C-alpha positions as a LaTeX table, in Angstrom:
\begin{tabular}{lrrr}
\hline
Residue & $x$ (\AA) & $y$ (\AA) & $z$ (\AA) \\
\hline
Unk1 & 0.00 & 0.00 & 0.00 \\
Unk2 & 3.05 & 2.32 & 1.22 \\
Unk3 & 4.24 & 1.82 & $-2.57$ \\
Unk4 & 1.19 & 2.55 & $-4.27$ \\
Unk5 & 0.71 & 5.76 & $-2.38$ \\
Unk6 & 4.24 & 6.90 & $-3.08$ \\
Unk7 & 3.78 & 6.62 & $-6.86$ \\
Unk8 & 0.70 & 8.47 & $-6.90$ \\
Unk9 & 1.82 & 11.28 & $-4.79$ \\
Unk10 & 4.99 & 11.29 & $-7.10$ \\
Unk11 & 2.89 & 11.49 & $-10.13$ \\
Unk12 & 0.37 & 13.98 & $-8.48$ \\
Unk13 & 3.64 & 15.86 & $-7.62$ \\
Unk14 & 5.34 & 15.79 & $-11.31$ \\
Unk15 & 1.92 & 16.38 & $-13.22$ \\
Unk16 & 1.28 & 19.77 & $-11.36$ \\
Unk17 & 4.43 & 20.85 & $-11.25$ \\
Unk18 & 4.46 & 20.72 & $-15.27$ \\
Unk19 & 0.80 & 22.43 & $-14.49$ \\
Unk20 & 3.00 & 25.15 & $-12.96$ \\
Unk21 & 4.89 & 25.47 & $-15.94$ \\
Unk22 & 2.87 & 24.91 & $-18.90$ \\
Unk23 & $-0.31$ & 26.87 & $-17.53$ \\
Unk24 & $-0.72$ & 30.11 & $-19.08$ \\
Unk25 & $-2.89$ & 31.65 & $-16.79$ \\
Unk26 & $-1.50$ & 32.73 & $-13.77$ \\
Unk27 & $-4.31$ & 31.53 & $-11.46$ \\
Unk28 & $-4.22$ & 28.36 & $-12.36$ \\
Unk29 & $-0.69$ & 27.91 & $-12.08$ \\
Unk30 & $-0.46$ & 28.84 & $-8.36$ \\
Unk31 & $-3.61$ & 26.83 & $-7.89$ \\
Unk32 & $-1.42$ & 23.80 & $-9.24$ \\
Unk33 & 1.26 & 25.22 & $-7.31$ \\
Unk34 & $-0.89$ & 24.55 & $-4.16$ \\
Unk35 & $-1.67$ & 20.99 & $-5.39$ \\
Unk36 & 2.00 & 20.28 & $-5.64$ \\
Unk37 & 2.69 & 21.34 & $-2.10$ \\
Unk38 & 0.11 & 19.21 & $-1.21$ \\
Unk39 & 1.46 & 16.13 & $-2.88$ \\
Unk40 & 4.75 & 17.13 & $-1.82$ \\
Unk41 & 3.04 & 16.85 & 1.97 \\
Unk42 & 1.93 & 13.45 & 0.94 \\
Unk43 & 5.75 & 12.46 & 0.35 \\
Unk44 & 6.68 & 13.83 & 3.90 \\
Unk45 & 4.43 & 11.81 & 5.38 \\
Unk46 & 6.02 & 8.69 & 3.49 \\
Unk47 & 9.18 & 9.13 & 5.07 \\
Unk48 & 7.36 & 9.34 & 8.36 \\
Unk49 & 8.11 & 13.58 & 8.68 \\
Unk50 & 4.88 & 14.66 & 10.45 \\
Unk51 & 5.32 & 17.54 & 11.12 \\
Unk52 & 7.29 & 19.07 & 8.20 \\
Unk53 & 4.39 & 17.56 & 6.13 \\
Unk54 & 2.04 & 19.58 & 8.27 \\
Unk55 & 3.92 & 22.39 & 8.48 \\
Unk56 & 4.17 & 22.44 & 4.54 \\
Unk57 & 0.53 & 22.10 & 4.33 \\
Unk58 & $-0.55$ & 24.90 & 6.71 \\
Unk59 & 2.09 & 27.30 & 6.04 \\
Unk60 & 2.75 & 27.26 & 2.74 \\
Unk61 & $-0.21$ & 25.48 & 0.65 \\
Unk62 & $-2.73$ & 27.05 & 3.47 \\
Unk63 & $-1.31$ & 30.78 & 4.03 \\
Unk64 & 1.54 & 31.24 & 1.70 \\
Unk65 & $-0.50$ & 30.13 & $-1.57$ \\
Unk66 & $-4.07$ & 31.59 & $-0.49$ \\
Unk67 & $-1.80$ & 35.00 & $-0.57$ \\
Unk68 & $-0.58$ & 34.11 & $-4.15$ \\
Unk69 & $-4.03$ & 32.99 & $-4.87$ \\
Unk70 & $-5.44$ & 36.68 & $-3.99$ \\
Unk71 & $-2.57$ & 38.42 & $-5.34$ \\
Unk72 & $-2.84$ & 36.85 & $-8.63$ \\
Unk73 & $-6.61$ & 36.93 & $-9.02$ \\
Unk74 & $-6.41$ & 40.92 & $-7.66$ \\
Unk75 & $-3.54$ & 41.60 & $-10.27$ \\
Unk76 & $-5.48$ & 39.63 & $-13.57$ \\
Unk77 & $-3.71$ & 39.17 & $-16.49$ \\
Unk78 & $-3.22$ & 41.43 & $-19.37$ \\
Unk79 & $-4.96$ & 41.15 & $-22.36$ \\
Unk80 & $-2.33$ & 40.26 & $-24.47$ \\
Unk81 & 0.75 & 38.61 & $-23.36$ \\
Unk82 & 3.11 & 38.81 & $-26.09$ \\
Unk83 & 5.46 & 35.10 & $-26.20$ \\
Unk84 & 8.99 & 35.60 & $-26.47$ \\
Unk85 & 10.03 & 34.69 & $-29.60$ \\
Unk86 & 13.73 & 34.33 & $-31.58$ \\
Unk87 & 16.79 & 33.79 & $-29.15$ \\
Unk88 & 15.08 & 32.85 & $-26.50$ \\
Unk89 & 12.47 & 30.23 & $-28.00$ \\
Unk90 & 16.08 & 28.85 & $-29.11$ \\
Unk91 & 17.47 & 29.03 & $-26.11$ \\
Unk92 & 15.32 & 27.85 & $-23.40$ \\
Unk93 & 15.03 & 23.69 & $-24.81$ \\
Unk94 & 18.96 & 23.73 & $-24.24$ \\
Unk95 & 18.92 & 25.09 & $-20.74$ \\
Unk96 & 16.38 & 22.88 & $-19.81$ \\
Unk97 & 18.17 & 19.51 & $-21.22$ \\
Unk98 & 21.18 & 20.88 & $-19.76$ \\
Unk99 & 19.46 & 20.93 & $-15.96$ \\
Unk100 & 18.08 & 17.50 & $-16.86$ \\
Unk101 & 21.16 & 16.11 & $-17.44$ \\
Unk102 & 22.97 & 17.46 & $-14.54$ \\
Unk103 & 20.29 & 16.51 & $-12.28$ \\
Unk104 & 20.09 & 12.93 & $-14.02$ \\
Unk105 & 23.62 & 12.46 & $-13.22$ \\
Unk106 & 23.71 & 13.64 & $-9.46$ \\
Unk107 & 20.77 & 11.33 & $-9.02$ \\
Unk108 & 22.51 & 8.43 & $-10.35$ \\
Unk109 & 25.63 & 8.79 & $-8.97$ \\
Unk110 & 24.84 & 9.60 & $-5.65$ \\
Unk111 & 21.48 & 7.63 & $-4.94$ \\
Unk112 & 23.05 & 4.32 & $-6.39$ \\
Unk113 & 25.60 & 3.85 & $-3.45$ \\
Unk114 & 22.87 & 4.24 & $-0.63$ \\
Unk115 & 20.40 & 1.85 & $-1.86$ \\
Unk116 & 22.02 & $-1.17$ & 0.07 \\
Unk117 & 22.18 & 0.96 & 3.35 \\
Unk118 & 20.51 & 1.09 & 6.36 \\
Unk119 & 19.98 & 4.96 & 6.52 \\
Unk120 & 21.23 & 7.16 & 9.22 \\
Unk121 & 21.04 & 6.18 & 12.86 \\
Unk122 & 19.23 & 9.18 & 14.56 \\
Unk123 & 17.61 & 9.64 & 17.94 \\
Unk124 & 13.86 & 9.12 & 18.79 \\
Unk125 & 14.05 & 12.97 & 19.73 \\
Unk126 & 15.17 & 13.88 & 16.33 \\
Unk127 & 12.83 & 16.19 & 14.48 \\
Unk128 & 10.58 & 16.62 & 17.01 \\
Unk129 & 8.46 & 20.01 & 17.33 \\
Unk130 & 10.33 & 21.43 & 20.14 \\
Unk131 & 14.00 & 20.37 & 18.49 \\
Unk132 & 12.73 & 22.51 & 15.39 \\
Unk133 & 11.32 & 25.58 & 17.92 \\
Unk134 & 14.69 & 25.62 & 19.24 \\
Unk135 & 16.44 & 25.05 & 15.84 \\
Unk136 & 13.98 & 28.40 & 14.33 \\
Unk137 & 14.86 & 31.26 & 17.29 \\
Unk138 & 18.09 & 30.25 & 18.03 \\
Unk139 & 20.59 & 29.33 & 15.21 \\
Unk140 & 18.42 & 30.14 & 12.08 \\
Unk141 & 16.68 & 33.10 & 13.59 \\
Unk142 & 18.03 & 35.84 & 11.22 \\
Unk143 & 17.49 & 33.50 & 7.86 \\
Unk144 & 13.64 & 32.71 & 9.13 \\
Unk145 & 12.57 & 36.57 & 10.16 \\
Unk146 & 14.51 & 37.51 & 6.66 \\
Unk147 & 12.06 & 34.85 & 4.57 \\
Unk148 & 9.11 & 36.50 & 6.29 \\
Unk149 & 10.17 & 39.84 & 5.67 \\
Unk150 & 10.80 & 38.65 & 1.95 \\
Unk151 & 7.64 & 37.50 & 1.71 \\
Unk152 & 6.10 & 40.79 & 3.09 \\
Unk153 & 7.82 & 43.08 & 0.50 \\
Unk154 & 6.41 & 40.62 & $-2.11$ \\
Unk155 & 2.92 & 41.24 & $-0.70$ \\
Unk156 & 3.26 & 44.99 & $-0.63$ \\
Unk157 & 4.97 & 44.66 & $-4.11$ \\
Unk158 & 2.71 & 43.06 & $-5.78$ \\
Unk159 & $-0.58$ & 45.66 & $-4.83$ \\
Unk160 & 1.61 & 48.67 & $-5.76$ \\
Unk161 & 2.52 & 47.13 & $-8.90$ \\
Unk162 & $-1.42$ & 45.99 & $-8.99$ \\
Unk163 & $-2.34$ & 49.63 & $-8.89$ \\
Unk164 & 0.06 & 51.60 & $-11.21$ \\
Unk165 & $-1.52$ & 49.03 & $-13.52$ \\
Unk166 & $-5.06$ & 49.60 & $-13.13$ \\
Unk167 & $-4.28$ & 54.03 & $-13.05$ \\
Unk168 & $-4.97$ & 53.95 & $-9.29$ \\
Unk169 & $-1.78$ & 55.82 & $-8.49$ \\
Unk170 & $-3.18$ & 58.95 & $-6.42$ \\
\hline
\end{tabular}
């Protein structure tokens, strides 16, 4: 059953994020953005992560992505979005193939050696809610009040940019 899960969750996980990509309008891509966090969850709680699979699902698919969700619907879409075309069009095929590749071979030349092992040999207190608490406002304080304050100038961003566009600009 474990297995069967994992390969749907995978799938659900590949098929939006080429959603993300391939979607041309913006609201559907972040709502298949929010689908992908949520099969991402999924995989978390495969490798028996509780609560960064719950964490991932009520931070970021609940309040991060209902903000990108509002944002997004709130900004629209222009009428005409031109496609790049020439260099680029060109371009963009190689770039990708060339991330493919790399990735292929750090995936195959890494994973291979740890299939036979036994996997790390961690404590029963490892992970736990408090050990992350502690983890969050003591050594990675600065990087985790920077990422909100990141995502706050995004917010604010995004409505002043949302009202030059619509001639709102007092």
């Amino acid at each position: 059953m474990t297995e069967v899960l994992f390969f749907f969750a995978a799938a659900l996980a590949i098929a939006t994020a080429l959603g993300i990509v391939l979607l041309e309008n913006p609201f559907y891509s972040v709502l298949s953005l929010v689908a992908n966090l949520i099969a991402l969850a999924l995989l978390f709680l495969l490798l028996e992560a509780q609560f960064v699979a719950f964490a991932q699902v009520v931070v970021y698919a609940g309040a991060v992505m209902v903000l990108y969700v509002f944002v997004s619907a709130y900004v629209g879409q222009p009428d005409h979005t031109p496609r790049p075309s020439g260099f680029i069009n060109r371009l963009a095929p190689l770039f990708g193939l060339a991330l493919f590749a790399e990735l292929t071979i750090a995936v195959v030349g890494s994973g291979l050696q740890m299939l036979n092992s036994a996997g790390p040999d961690v404590p029963a207190t490892y992970g736990t809610p408090a050990q992350i608490g502690e983890l969050l406002l003591s050594k990675f304080l600065v990087p985790f009040e920077l990422a909100s304050f990141l995502l706050l100038i995004t917010a604010v961003g995004a409505l002043v940019l949302a009202q030059k566009r619509r001639g709102l600009d007092p």
